[in-house]
Amino acid sequence: MTAQIIDGKMISAEVNRENAENVALLKSKNITPGLAVILVGDNPASQVYVRAKVKKCEELEITSFHHVLDKDATMDELLALIERLNKDENVHGILVQSPPPPQIDEQKVIESIVPEKDVDCFHAVNVGKMLLGRTDGFFPCTPYGVMILLEKSGIETAGKHVVVIGRSNIVGKPMTALMLQKNPHANATVTCVHSMTKNLPELVRQADIVVAAIGKPEFVTADMIKEGAVVIDVGINRVPDASSPKGYKLVGDVKYDEVAQKASKITPVPGGVGPMTIAVLMQNTIKSCMMQHNLL
Ligand code: GUN
């Protein structure tokens, strides 16, 4: 049997309809949400992601402030820009696209953003709030996007064994934390496996739900998957492809064709988790705007 596809484009469109309603509500009060997107350098994949974020802002009539800094930009330049955006009342969210070039101390940059505008949920204050189950911060875009995908697809997580593959600060760690929350749409038993895990395939095989976020093309193969498991693929990897005009194709962290023969439900790449990340980013920007105007 072939797995049912979890359509991230369709589900993100649903979230973005709610986002559009909230923007309209704010507009009726003469308030426009604003998001500052900062790209340092010319990483081609980052350029694509930043363009997608700016485009979604335009569609939702959220003001975008798009800043591109030279790949040799200094920490001082970047920190000065963030300081200005921190004070700008028209800016409710600030994000610096990751990964920045090596001269940039990413953690220091993140901590220079005021927590109230940290719509990525990368700041220690917001990560702490999230871990405590508080809702007065933000939810991390990709992990929360996965939670929404599961909920809106009618996939229960309570009491299920979820195996998160990867322990990054952006996805693996916050994903593990969200799945653990005492909440009817979480309440999972969670195992987080990574590069130092000894018996990784054996542990993944025990999962009812697998979340792959390791950044290794087609790492998860059918032999690691229990029959009927749900597979969420967070990876977006460029691999060489001579038959494509661009010279590359996008593949996930999951070997889709063979895993789809064993899973009950699976997300495609592209069109799975990717659009959800942006929908949550927009949701966080609107929430930030509402909180800054004491509307939440
Ligand atoms: N790079 C990959 N994912 C993300 C994200 O969600 N936010 C930012 N700022 N950079 C990223």
PDB file of C-alpha atoms and ligand atoms in Angstrom:
ATOM      1  CA  MET A   1       0.000   0.000   0.000  1.00  0.00           C
ATOM      2  CA  THR A   2       1.227   3.508  -0.762  1.00  0.00           C
ATOM      3  CA  ALA A   3       1.141   6.144   1.955  1.00  0.00           C
ATOM      4  CA  GLN A   4      -1.363   8.956   1.972  1.00  0.00           C
ATOM      5  CA  ILE A   5       0.293  12.316   1.262  1.00  0.00           C
ATOM      6  CA  ILE A   6       0.107  15.015   3.929  1.00  0.00           C
ATOM      7  CA  ASP A   7      -0.397  18.150   1.850  1.00  0.00           C
ATOM      8  CA  GLY A   8       1.528  21.021   3.454  1.00  0.00           C
ATOM      9  CA  LYS A   9       0.490  23.440   0.737  1.00  0.00           C
ATOM     10  CA  MET A  10      -3.197  22.875   1.462  1.00  0.00           C
ATOM     11  CA  ILE A  11      -2.845  22.941   5.259  1.00  0.00           C
ATOM     12  CA  SER A  12      -0.614  26.040   5.198  1.00  0.00           C
ATOM     13  CA  ALA A  13      -3.224  27.763   3.025  1.00  0.00           C
ATOM     14  CA  GLU A  14      -5.750  27.107   5.783  1.00  0.00           C
ATOM     15  CA  VAL A  15      -3.409  28.668   8.381  1.00  0.00           C
ATOM     16  CA  ASN A  16      -2.791  31.604   6.059  1.00  0.00           C
ATOM     17  CA  ARG A  17      -6.545  32.182   5.703  1.00  0.00           C
ATOM     18  CA  GLU A  18      -6.666  32.594   9.493  1.00  0.00           C
ATOM     19  CA  ASN A  19      -3.605  34.865   9.222  1.00  0.00           C
ATOM     20  CA  ALA A  20      -5.368  37.011   6.597  1.00  0.00           C
ATOM     21  CA  GLU A  21      -8.426  37.362   8.855  1.00  0.00           C
ATOM     22  CA  ASN A  22      -6.232  38.551  11.707  1.00  0.00           C
ATOM     23  CA  VAL A  23      -4.414  41.043   9.457  1.00  0.00           C
ATOM     24  CA  ALA A  24      -7.827  42.390   8.355  1.00  0.00           C
ATOM     25  CA  LEU A  25      -8.853  42.749  12.003  1.00  0.00           C
ATOM     26  CA  LEU A  26      -5.696  44.767  12.697  1.00  0.00           C
ATOM     27  CA  LYS A  27      -6.201  46.877   9.562  1.00  0.00           C
ATOM     28  CA  SER A  28      -9.681  47.773  10.815  1.00  0.00           C
ATOM     29  CA  LYS A  29      -7.846  49.390  13.737  1.00  0.00           C
ATOM     30  CA  ASN A  30      -5.361  51.106  11.397  1.00  0.00           C
ATOM     31  CA  ILE A  31      -2.562  48.750  12.432  1.00  0.00           C
ATOM     32  CA  THR A  32      -0.328  46.941   9.907  1.00  0.00           C
ATOM     33  CA  PRO A  33       1.977  44.134  11.051  1.00  0.00           C
ATOM     34  CA  GLY A  34       5.595  44.451   9.896  1.00  0.00           C
ATOM     35  CA  LEU A  35       8.350  41.854   9.523  1.00  0.00           C
ATOM     36  CA  ALA A  36      12.049  42.636   9.009  1.00  0.00           C
ATOM     37  CA  VAL A  37      13.933  39.901   7.166  1.00  0.00           C
ATOM     38  CA  ILE A  38      17.729  40.168   7.193  1.00  0.00           C
ATOM     39  CA  LEU A  39      19.938  38.191   4.840  1.00  0.00           C
ATOM     40  CA  VAL A  40      23.704  38.386   5.266  1.00  0.00           C
ATOM     41  CA  GLY A  41      25.597  37.229   2.188  1.00  0.00           C
ATOM     42  CA  ASP A  42      24.481  35.443  -0.945  1.00  0.00           C
ATOM     43  CA  ASN A  43      23.791  31.829   0.015  1.00  0.00           C
ATOM     44  CA  PRO A  44      21.483  30.702  -2.841  1.00  0.00           C
ATOM     45  CA  ALA A  45      19.220  28.533  -0.666  1.00  0.00           C
ATOM     46  CA  SER A  46      18.865  31.367   1.886  1.00  0.00           C
ATOM     47  CA  GLN A  47      17.977  33.764  -0.942  1.00  0.00           C
ATOM     48  CA  VAL A  48      15.157  31.421  -1.969  1.00  0.00           C
ATOM     49  CA  TYR A  49      13.807  31.157   1.606  1.00  0.00           C
ATOM     50  CA  VAL A  50      13.996  34.912   2.179  1.00  0.00           C
ATOM     51  CA  ARG A  51      12.176  35.615  -1.086  1.00  0.00           C
ATOM     52  CA  ALA A  52       9.448  33.162  -0.097  1.00  0.00           C
ATOM     53  CA  LYS A  53       9.007  34.919   3.271  1.00  0.00           C
ATOM     54  CA  VAL A  54       8.840  38.377   1.676  1.00  0.00           C
ATOM     55  CA  LYS A  55       6.342  37.124  -0.928  1.00  0.00           C
ATOM     56  CA  LYS A  56       4.056  35.651   1.739  1.00  0.00           C
ATOM     57  CA  CYS A  57       4.163  38.993   3.607  1.00  0.00           C
ATOM     58  CA  GLU A  58       3.032  40.741   0.416  1.00  0.00           C
ATOM     59  CA  GLU A  59       0.184  38.258  -0.103  1.00  0.00           C
ATOM     60  CA  LEU A  60      -1.030  38.798   3.468  1.00  0.00           C
ATOM     61  CA  GLU A  61      -0.480  42.575   3.360  1.00  0.00           C
ATOM     62  CA  ILE A  62       2.101  42.404   6.124  1.00  0.00           C
ATOM     63  CA  THR A  63       4.768  45.069   5.555  1.00  0.00           C
ATOM     64  CA  SER A  64       8.147  43.472   4.869  1.00  0.00           C
ATOM     65  CA  PHE A  65      11.438  45.227   5.495  1.00  0.00           C
ATOM     66  CA  HIS A  66      13.949  43.292   3.446  1.00  0.00           C
ATOM     67  CA  HIS A  67      17.597  43.983   4.365  1.00  0.00           C
ATOM     68  CA  VAL A  68      20.451  42.392   2.436  1.00  0.00           C
ATOM     69  CA  LEU A  69      23.948  42.809   3.884  1.00  0.00           C
ATOM     70  CA  ASP A  70      27.152  42.064   2.056  1.00  0.00           C
ATOM     71  CA  LYS A  71      28.737  38.661   2.733  1.00  0.00           C
ATOM     72  CA  ASP A  72      31.646  40.531   4.378  1.00  0.00           C
ATOM     73  CA  ALA A  73      29.354  42.558   6.655  1.00  0.00           C
ATOM     74  CA  THR A  74      30.690  42.963  10.191  1.00  0.00           C
ATOM     75  CA  MET A  75      29.021  42.119  13.482  1.00  0.00           C
ATOM     76  CA  ASP A  76      28.889  45.856  14.262  1.00  0.00           C
ATOM     77  CA  GLU A  77      26.949  46.611  11.069  1.00  0.00           C
ATOM     78  CA  LEU A  78      24.473  43.832  11.741  1.00  0.00           C
ATOM     79  CA  LEU A  79      24.032  44.731  15.416  1.00  0.00           C
ATOM     80  CA  ALA A  80      23.487  48.411  14.474  1.00  0.00           C
ATOM     81  CA  LEU A  81      20.752  47.399  12.015  1.00  0.00           C
ATOM     82  CA  ILE A  82      19.056  45.187  14.613  1.00  0.00           C
ATOM     83  CA  GLU A  83      19.216  47.982  17.196  1.00  0.00           C
ATOM     84  CA  ARG A  84      17.416  50.269  14.755  1.00  0.00           C
ATOM     85  CA  LEU A  85      14.766  47.631  13.984  1.00  0.00           C
ATOM     86  CA  ASN A  86      14.309  46.889  17.710  1.00  0.00           C
ATOM     87  CA  LYS A  87      13.227  50.519  18.174  1.00  0.00           C
ATOM     88  CA  ASP A  88      11.092  50.802  15.028  1.00  0.00           C
ATOM     89  CA  GLU A  89       7.401  50.732  15.993  1.00  0.00           C
ATOM     90  CA  ASN A  90       6.403  49.549  12.513  1.00  0.00           C
ATOM     91  CA  VAL A  91       8.532  46.407  12.884  1.00  0.00           C
ATOM     92  CA  HIS A  92       6.922  43.651  14.955  1.00  0.00           C
ATOM     93  CA  GLY A  93       9.159  40.764  13.943  1.00  0.00           C
ATOM     94  CA  ILE A  94      12.876  40.544  13.161  1.00  0.00           C
ATOM     95  CA  LEU A  95      14.645  37.533  11.724  1.00  0.00           C
ATOM     96  CA  VAL A  96      18.162  36.897  10.513  1.00  0.00           C
ATOM     97  CA  GLN A  97      18.217  34.091   7.965  1.00  0.00           C
ATOM     98  CA  SER A  98      20.355  31.170   9.090  1.00  0.00           C
ATOM     99  CA  PRO A  99      23.116  30.185   8.467  1.00  0.00           C
ATOM    100  CA  PRO A 100      25.025  33.500   8.399  1.00  0.00           C
ATOM    101  CA  PRO A 101      28.642  33.745   7.118  1.00  0.00           C
ATOM    102  CA  PRO A 102      31.400  32.612   9.529  1.00  0.00           C
ATOM    103  CA  GLN A 103      32.408  36.090  10.829  1.00  0.00           C
ATOM    104  CA  ILE A 104      28.911  36.424  12.317  1.00  0.00           C
ATOM    105  CA  ASP A 105      28.347  35.125  15.849  1.00  0.00           C
ATOM    106  CA  GLU A 106      24.811  33.852  15.330  1.00  0.00           C
ATOM    107  CA  GLN A 107      23.921  33.369  18.993  1.00  0.00           C
ATOM    108  CA  LYS A 108      25.060  36.891  19.852  1.00  0.00           C
ATOM    109  CA  VAL A 109      23.004  38.278  16.978  1.00  0.00           C
ATOM    110  CA  ILE A 110      19.896  36.379  18.064  1.00  0.00           C
ATOM    111  CA  GLU A 111      20.259  37.618  21.640  1.00  0.00           C
ATOM    112  CA  SER A 112      20.498  41.217  20.372  1.00  0.00           C
ATOM    113  CA  ILE A 113      16.944  41.013  19.020  1.00  0.00           C
ATOM    114  CA  VAL A 114      14.424  42.114  21.669  1.00  0.00           C
ATOM    115  CA  PRO A 115      12.523  38.949  22.709  1.00  0.00           C
ATOM    116  CA  GLU A 116       9.203  40.680  21.868  1.00  0.00           C
ATOM    117  CA  LYS A 117      10.224  40.729  18.187  1.00  0.00           C
ATOM    118  CA  ASP A 118      11.965  37.322  18.032  1.00  0.00           C
ATOM    119  CA  VAL A 119       9.368  35.682  15.766  1.00  0.00           C
ATOM    120  CA  ASP A 120      11.727  32.774  14.962  1.00  0.00           C
ATOM    121  CA  CYS A 121      11.658  31.818  18.686  1.00  0.00           C
ATOM    122  CA  PHE A 122      15.451  31.520  18.749  1.00  0.00           C
ATOM    123  CA  HIS A 123      16.100  33.887  21.705  1.00  0.00           C
ATOM    124  CA  ALA A 124      16.907  32.214  25.037  1.00  0.00           C
ATOM    125  CA  VAL A 125      13.924  33.956  26.668  1.00  0.00           C
ATOM    126  CA  ASN A 126      11.478  32.554  24.115  1.00  0.00           C
ATOM    127  CA  VAL A 127      13.086  29.109  24.043  1.00  0.00           C
ATOM    128  CA  GLY A 128      12.722  29.086  27.853  1.00  0.00           C
ATOM    129  CA  LYS A 129       9.071  30.135  27.708  1.00  0.00           C
ATOM    130  CA  MET A 130       8.346  27.474  25.094  1.00  0.00           C
ATOM    131  CA  LEU A 131      10.021  24.794  27.214  1.00  0.00           C
ATOM    132  CA  LEU A 132       7.886  25.835  30.199  1.00  0.00           C
ATOM    133  CA  GLY A 133       4.735  25.527  28.107  1.00  0.00           C
ATOM    134  CA  ARG A 134       4.012  29.256  28.318  1.00  0.00           C
ATOM    135  CA  THR A 135       2.068  30.873  25.503  1.00  0.00           C
ATOM    136  CA  ASP A 136       3.186  34.483  26.004  1.00  0.00           C
ATOM    137  CA  GLY A 137       6.250  34.004  23.792  1.00  0.00           C
ATOM    138  CA  PHE A 138       6.377  32.459  20.330  1.00  0.00           C
ATOM    139  CA  PHE A 139       6.310  28.944  18.938  1.00  0.00           C
ATOM    140  CA  PRO A 140       9.320  27.843  16.860  1.00  0.00           C
ATOM    141  CA  CYS A 141       8.242  28.017  13.200  1.00  0.00           C
ATOM    142  CA  THR A 142       9.199  24.624  11.787  1.00  0.00           C
ATOM    143  CA  PRO A 143       8.454  22.431  14.840  1.00  0.00           C
ATOM    144  CA  TYR A 144       5.127  24.157  15.461  1.00  0.00           C
ATOM    145  CA  GLY A 145       4.362  23.857  11.749  1.00  0.00           C
ATOM    146  CA  VAL A 146       4.807  20.081  12.148  1.00  0.00           C
ATOM    147  CA  MET A 147       2.427  20.066  15.152  1.00  0.00           C
ATOM    148  CA  ILE A 148      -0.224  21.892  13.099  1.00  0.00           C
ATOM    149  CA  LEU A 149       0.278  19.520  10.136  1.00  0.00           C
ATOM    150  CA  LEU A 150      -0.364  16.527  12.382  1.00  0.00           C
ATOM    151  CA  GLU A 151      -3.339  18.076  14.158  1.00  0.00           C
ATOM    152  CA  LYS A 152      -5.054  19.246  10.981  1.00  0.00           C
ATOM    153  CA  SER A 153      -4.418  15.845   9.368  1.00  0.00           C
ATOM    154  CA  GLY A 154      -6.208  14.167  12.274  1.00  0.00           C
ATOM    155  CA  ILE A 155      -3.068  12.341  13.430  1.00  0.00           C
ATOM    156  CA  GLU A 156      -3.078  11.773  17.200  1.00  0.00           C
ATOM    157  CA  THR A 157       0.223  12.191  19.036  1.00  0.00           C
ATOM    158  CA  ALA A 158      -0.967  11.523  22.607  1.00  0.00           C
ATOM    159  CA  GLY A 159       0.658   8.371  23.966  1.00  0.00           C
ATOM    160  CA  LYS A 160       2.388   7.708  20.641  1.00  0.00           C
ATOM    161  CA  HIS A 161       6.095   7.049  20.333  1.00  0.00           C
ATOM    162  CA  VAL A 162       7.601   9.910  18.360  1.00  0.00           C
ATOM    163  CA  VAL A 163      11.212   9.604  17.218  1.00  0.00           C
ATOM    164  CA  VAL A 164      12.836  12.903  16.273  1.00  0.00           C
ATOM    165  CA  ILE A 165      15.965  12.419  14.179  1.00  0.00           C
ATOM    166  CA  GLY A 166      18.335  15.375  14.677  1.00  0.00           C
ATOM    167  CA  ARG A 167      19.111  17.674  17.629  1.00  0.00           C
ATOM    168  CA  SER A 168      19.553  21.118  16.055  1.00  0.00           C
ATOM    169  CA  ASN A 169      18.506  24.245  17.926  1.00  0.00           C
ATOM    170  CA  ILE A 170      16.223  25.189  15.007  1.00  0.00           C
ATOM    171  CA  VAL A 171      14.299  21.908  14.674  1.00  0.00           C
ATOM    172  CA  GLY A 172      15.338  18.774  16.613  1.00  0.00           C
ATOM    173  CA  LYS A 173      15.492  20.181  20.151  1.00  0.00           C
ATOM    174  CA  PRO A 174      12.353  22.374  20.011  1.00  0.00           C
ATOM    175  CA  MET A 175      10.481  19.596  18.139  1.00  0.00           C
ATOM    176  CA  THR A 176      11.268  17.208  20.998  1.00  0.00           C
ATOM    177  CA  ALA A 177      10.070  19.808  23.514  1.00  0.00           C
ATOM    178  CA  LEU A 178       6.770  20.527  21.722  1.00  0.00           C
ATOM    179  CA  MET A 179       5.925  16.843  21.360  1.00  0.00           C
ATOM    180  CA  LEU A 180       6.468  16.423  25.120  1.00  0.00           C
ATOM    181  CA  GLN A 181       4.101  19.227  26.149  1.00  0.00           C
ATOM    182  CA  LYS A 182       1.201  18.419  28.417  1.00  0.00           C
ATOM    183  CA  ASN A 183      -1.400  19.195  25.800  1.00  0.00           C
ATOM    184  CA  PRO A 184      -4.016  17.043  24.033  1.00  0.00           C
ATOM    185  CA  HIS A 185      -2.288  17.736  20.702  1.00  0.00           C
ATOM    186  CA  ALA A 186       1.137  16.710  22.039  1.00  0.00           C
ATOM    187  CA  ASN A 187       1.464  14.324  25.029  1.00  0.00           C
ATOM    188  CA  ALA A 188       3.828  12.049  23.081  1.00  0.00           C
ATOM    189  CA  THR A 189       6.551   9.737  24.336  1.00  0.00           C
ATOM    190  CA  VAL A 190       9.609  11.185  22.624  1.00  0.00           C
ATOM    191  CA  THR A 191      12.997   9.807  21.655  1.00  0.00           C
ATOM    192  CA  CYS A 192      15.529  12.154  20.068  1.00  0.00           C
ATOM    193  CA  VAL A 193      18.237  10.373  18.083  1.00  0.00           C
ATOM    194  CA  HIS A 194      21.316  11.944  16.503  1.00  0.00           C
ATOM    195  CA  SER A 195      24.794  11.385  15.078  1.00  0.00           C
ATOM    196  CA  MET A 196      26.123   9.891  18.329  1.00  0.00           C
ATOM    197  CA  THR A 197      23.183   7.520  18.854  1.00  0.00           C
ATOM    198  CA  LYS A 198      24.393   3.908  18.854  1.00  0.00           C
ATOM    199  CA  ASN A 199      21.410   1.972  17.541  1.00  0.00           C
ATOM    200  CA  LEU A 200      19.636   4.632  15.477  1.00  0.00           C
ATOM    201  CA  PRO A 201      17.799   2.426  12.938  1.00  0.00           C
ATOM    202  CA  GLU A 202      16.554   0.145  15.708  1.00  0.00           C
ATOM    203  CA  LEU A 203      15.111   3.097  17.646  1.00  0.00           C
ATOM    204  CA  VAL A 204      13.520   4.704  14.568  1.00  0.00           C
ATOM    205  CA  ARG A 205      11.872   1.345  13.771  1.00  0.00           C
ATOM    206  CA  GLN A 206       9.969   1.635  17.085  1.00  0.00           C
ATOM    207  CA  ALA A 207       8.379   4.946  16.117  1.00  0.00           C
ATOM    208  CA  ASP A 208       4.692   5.505  15.455  1.00  0.00           C
ATOM    209  CA  ILE A 209       5.661   8.951  14.138  1.00  0.00           C
ATOM    210  CA  VAL A 210       9.085   9.800  12.698  1.00  0.00           C
ATOM    211  CA  VAL A 211      10.254  13.412  12.305  1.00  0.00           C
ATOM    212  CA  ALA A 212      13.394  13.530  10.152  1.00  0.00           C
ATOM    213  CA  ALA A 213      15.480  16.692  10.626  1.00  0.00           C
ATOM    214  CA  ILE A 214      19.116  15.776  10.110  1.00  0.00           C
ATOM    215  CA  GLY A 215      19.987  17.570   6.891  1.00  0.00           C
ATOM    216  CA  LYS A 216      21.277  14.434   5.167  1.00  0.00           C
ATOM    217  CA  PRO A 217      19.708  13.650   1.805  1.00  0.00           C
ATOM    218  CA  GLU A 218      17.567  10.491   1.827  1.00  0.00           C
ATOM    219  CA  PHE A 219      19.047   9.290   5.128  1.00  0.00           C
ATOM    220  CA  VAL A 220      15.877   7.549   6.309  1.00  0.00           C
ATOM    221  CA  THR A 221      15.313   4.332   4.391  1.00  0.00           C
ATOM    222  CA  ALA A 222      12.392   1.883   4.376  1.00  0.00           C
ATOM    223  CA  ASP A 223      14.184  -0.631   6.629  1.00  0.00           C
ATOM    224  CA  MET A 224      14.128   1.984   9.452  1.00  0.00           C
ATOM    225  CA  ILE A 225      10.358   2.417   9.262  1.00  0.00           C
ATOM    226  CA  LYS A 226       7.686   0.403  11.040  1.00  0.00           C
ATOM    227  CA  GLU A 227       4.816  -0.645   8.778  1.00  0.00           C
ATOM    228  CA  GLY A 228       2.069   2.005   8.988  1.00  0.00           C
ATOM    229  CA  ALA A 229       4.181   4.716  10.685  1.00  0.00           C
ATOM    230  CA  VAL A 230       3.632   8.412   9.962  1.00  0.00           C
ATOM    231  CA  VAL A 231       6.713  10.056   8.423  1.00  0.00           C
ATOM    232  CA  ILE A 232       7.357  13.801   8.558  1.00  0.00           C
ATOM    233  CA  ASP A 233      10.300  14.971   6.444  1.00  0.00           C
ATOM    234  CA  VAL A 234      11.762  18.322   7.520  1.00  0.00           C
ATOM    235  CA  GLY A 235      14.837  18.102   5.263  1.00  0.00           C
ATOM    236  CA  ILE A 236      15.398  20.192   2.155  1.00  0.00           C
ATOM    237  CA  ASN A 237      18.636  19.164   0.457  1.00  0.00           C
ATOM    238  CA  ARG A 238      20.028  20.164  -2.925  1.00  0.00           C
ATOM    239  CA  VAL A 239      21.561  17.229  -4.779  1.00  0.00           C
ATOM    240  CA  PRO A 240      23.192  17.358  -8.228  1.00  0.00           C
ATOM    241  CA  ASP A 241      20.826  16.450 -11.078  1.00  0.00           C
ATOM    242  CA  ALA A 242      22.094  16.754 -14.632  1.00  0.00           C
ATOM    243  CA  SER A 243      18.591  16.313 -16.077  1.00  0.00           C
ATOM    244  CA  SER A 244      17.303  19.470 -14.346  1.00  0.00           C
ATOM    245  CA  PRO A 245      17.875  22.924 -15.928  1.00  0.00           C
ATOM    246  CA  LYS A 246      19.052  24.202 -12.535  1.00  0.00           C
ATOM    247  CA  GLY A 247      21.596  21.373 -12.279  1.00  0.00           C
ATOM    248  CA  TYR A 248      20.157  20.203  -8.948  1.00  0.00           C
ATOM    249  CA  LYS A 249      16.994  18.784  -7.441  1.00  0.00           C
ATOM    250  CA  LEU A 250      15.504  19.025  -3.964  1.00  0.00           C
ATOM    251  CA  VAL A 251      15.232  15.919  -1.843  1.00  0.00           C
ATOM    252  CA  GLY A 252      14.272  15.459   1.781  1.00  0.00           C
ATOM    253  CA  ASP A 253      15.952  13.535   4.607  1.00  0.00           C
ATOM    254  CA  VAL A 254      13.722  10.588   3.707  1.00  0.00           C
ATOM    255  CA  LYS A 255      14.100   8.214   0.764  1.00  0.00           C
ATOM    256  CA  TYR A 256      10.576   9.038  -0.324  1.00  0.00           C
ATOM    257  CA  ASP A 257       9.755   6.386  -2.921  1.00  0.00           C
ATOM    258  CA  GLU A 258      10.611   3.384  -0.771  1.00  0.00           C
ATOM    259  CA  VAL A 259       9.437   4.830   2.561  1.00  0.00           C
ATOM    260  CA  ALA A 260       6.064   5.767   1.004  1.00  0.00           C
ATOM    261  CA  GLN A 261       5.500   2.028   0.384  1.00  0.00           C
ATOM    262  CA  LYS A 262       5.687   1.325   4.107  1.00  0.00           C
ATOM    263  CA  ALA A 263       4.373   4.446   5.872  1.00  0.00           C
ATOM    264  CA  SER A 264       0.664   5.171   6.341  1.00  0.00           C
ATOM    265  CA  LYS A 265       1.128   8.922   5.842  1.00  0.00           C
ATOM    266  CA  ILE A 266       4.076  10.952   4.600  1.00  0.00           C
ATOM    267  CA  THR A 267       5.003  14.563   3.794  1.00  0.00           C
ATOM    268  CA  PRO A 268       6.510  15.303   0.364  1.00  0.00           C
ATOM    269  CA  VAL A 269       9.530  17.545  -0.316  1.00  0.00           C
ATOM    270  CA  PRO A 270       8.842  20.188  -1.481  1.00  0.00           C
ATOM    271  CA  GLY A 271       5.240  20.923  -0.468  1.00  0.00           C
ATOM    272  CA  GLY A 272       5.259  19.338   2.989  1.00  0.00           C
ATOM    273  CA  VAL A 273       6.776  21.055   6.022  1.00  0.00           C
ATOM    274  CA  GLY A 274       8.335  24.027   4.131  1.00  0.00           C
ATOM    275  CA  PRO A 275       5.149  26.060   3.577  1.00  0.00           C
ATOM    276  CA  MET A 276       4.103  25.409   7.192  1.00  0.00           C
ATOM    277  CA  THR A 277       7.275  27.093   8.501  1.00  0.00           C
ATOM    278  CA  ILE A 278       6.375  30.288   6.669  1.00  0.00           C
ATOM    279  CA  ALA A 279       2.725  30.151   7.751  1.00  0.00           C
ATOM    280  CA  VAL A 280       3.809  29.968  11.419  1.00  0.00           C
ATOM    281  CA  LEU A 281       6.298  32.794  10.876  1.00  0.00           C
ATOM    282  CA  MET A 282       3.407  34.954   9.632  1.00  0.00           C
ATOM    283  CA  GLN A 283       1.263  33.813  12.570  1.00  0.00           C
ATOM    284  CA  ASN A 284       4.031  34.809  15.008  1.00  0.00           C
ATOM    285  CA  THR A 285       4.458  38.214  13.339  1.00  0.00           C
ATOM    286  CA  ILE A 286       0.720  38.903  13.661  1.00  0.00           C
ATOM    287  CA  LYS A 287       0.748  37.692  17.282  1.00  0.00           C
ATOM    288  CA  SER A 288       3.709  39.946  18.038  1.00  0.00           C
ATOM    289  CA  CYS A 289       1.892  42.917  16.495  1.00  0.00           C
ATOM    290  CA  MET A 290      -1.228  42.160  18.547  1.00  0.00           C
ATOM    291  CA  MET A 291       0.783  41.825  21.765  1.00  0.00           C
ATOM    292  CA  GLN A 292       2.663  45.070  21.121  1.00  0.00           C
ATOM    293  CA  HIS A 293      -0.709  46.816  20.737  1.00  0.00           C
ATOM    294  CA  ASN A 294      -2.120  45.144  23.878  1.00  0.00           C
ATOM    295  CA  LEU A 295      -4.685  43.249  21.806  1.00  0.00           C
ATOM    296  CA  LEU A 296      -3.724  39.845  23.219  1.00  0.00           C
TER     297      LEU A 296
HETATM  298  N1  GUN B   1      17.140  28.710   8.299  1.00  0.00           N
HETATM  299  C1  GUN B   1      16.466  27.547   8.186  1.00  0.00           C
HETATM  300  N2  GUN B   1      15.277  27.652   8.816  1.00  0.00           N
HETATM  301  C2  GUN B   1      15.200  28.892   9.323  1.00  0.00           C
HETATM  302  C3  GUN B   1      14.209  29.591  10.079  1.00  0.00           C
HETATM  303  O1  GUN B   1      13.133  29.086  10.425  1.00  0.00           O
HETATM  304  N3  GUN B   1      14.506  30.876  10.390  1.00  0.00           N
HETATM  305  C4  GUN B   1      15.667  31.466  10.044  1.00  0.00           C
HETATM  306  N4  GUN B   1      15.890  32.736  10.419  1.00  0.00           N
HETATM  307  N5  GUN B   1      16.616  30.841   9.365  1.00  0.00           N
HETATM  308  C5  GUN B   1      16.374  29.565   9.006  1.00  0.00           C
END
